[in-house]
Amino acid sequence: GPGSDGPSICMTIAAGLIPDLDSKSSILSAPGLFLLQAFLPGSCHTGLKRLYSSKHDGHSLNRLGNSVIGYKGPSLTLFKDQLGRVIALLNTDQWRETYMFQGDQHAAIFTLAPRFSCMRVLDKSKGQPSPKTNYVYLNTSKGV
């Protein structure tokens, strides 16, 4: 009857609006990805590749570091706690093992659940992304 093709049409339209994931995610939902895509660099709009999954690779900062260090592209790191709250970290720069901060003004932290929000470092006087470079930090020998 009328409207019986509604859900399949919606899925077809949605498939063209969000990047494809190379593997299923138990953390990142289609609505969450739809909200994030506005912040992702253009290179991410065609698809996202999983670099690390605690479910498949184990709960280890060292394994996470080994999976992302040296990856030449933007990355989205997702975390979900036992209460179902989800946060994401967008790093548009290459991850490096260092004692120094890294990243660029496009880096951001998001909450995806229970509600969406975006946090960026802003220059207070201009309301624009800050020119400072203290955005992200990774040093597995220090446990961060």
Coordinates of C-alpha atoms in Angstrom, one line a residue, residues 2-69:
P2 CA 0.9 3.7 0.1
G3 CA 4.0 4.4 2.1
S4 CA 5.2 0.8 2.2
D5 CA 8.5 1.8 0.5
G6 CA 9.2 4.6 3.0
P7 CA 11.9 3.1 5.2
S8 CA 13.9 1.6 2.2
I9 CA 13.8 5.0 0.4
C10 CA 15.0 6.7 3.6
M11 CA 17.9 4.3 3.9
T12 CA 18.8 4.8 0.3
I13 CA 18.9 8.6 0.8
A14 CA 20.8 8.3 4.1
A15 CA 23.4 6.1 2.5
G16 CA 24.4 9.0 0.2
L17 CA 24.5 11.5 3.1
I18 CA 26.9 9.9 5.4
P19 CA 30.3 8.3 4.9
D20 CA 30.5 4.5 4.7
L21 CA 32.2 2.6 7.5
D22 CA 34.6 -0.2 6.5
S23 CA 33.3 -2.3 9.5
K24 CA 30.3 -2.2 11.7
S25 CA 30.6 0.0 14.8
S26 CA 28.9 -0.7 18.1
I27 CA 29.6 2.9 19.2
L28 CA 29.0 5.1 16.2
S29 CA 25.4 5.2 15.0
A30 CA 24.2 6.5 11.7
P31 CA 22.6 9.6 13.4
G32 CA 25.9 10.3 15.2
L33 CA 27.9 10.0 12.0
F34 CA 25.4 12.3 10.3
L35 CA 26.0 15.0 13.0
L36 CA 29.8 14.5 12.9
Q37 CA 30.2 14.7 9.1
A38 CA 29.9 18.5 9.1
F39 CA 33.1 18.6 11.1
L40 CA 35.0 15.9 9.2
P41 CA 37.6 16.9 6.5
G42 CA 36.5 16.3 2.9
S43 CA 38.7 13.3 2.6
C44 CA 36.5 11.5 5.2
H45 CA 33.2 12.1 3.4
T46 CA 33.5 9.0 1.2
G47 CA 34.3 6.5 3.9
L48 CA 36.0 5.8 7.2
K49 CA 38.4 3.0 8.0
R50 CA 38.7 1.4 11.4
L51 CA 42.2 1.6 12.8
Y52 CA 41.6 0.2 16.3
S53 CA 38.7 -1.4 18.2
S54 CA 39.0 -2.4 21.9
K55 CA 36.5 -5.1 21.1
H56 CA 38.7 -6.7 18.5
D57 CA 42.2 -5.5 19.5
G58 CA 42.0 -5.5 23.3
H59 CA 41.9 -2.8 25.9
S60 CA 45.4 -1.4 25.7
L61 CA 46.7 2.2 25.2
N62 CA 49.9 0.6 23.7
R63 CA 47.8 -1.2 21.0
L64 CA 45.8 2.0 20.4
G65 CA 49.0 3.9 19.9
N66 CA 50.5 1.3 17.6
S67 CA 47.3 1.5 15.5
V68 CA 47.2 5.3 15.1
I69 CA 50.8 6.5 15.3

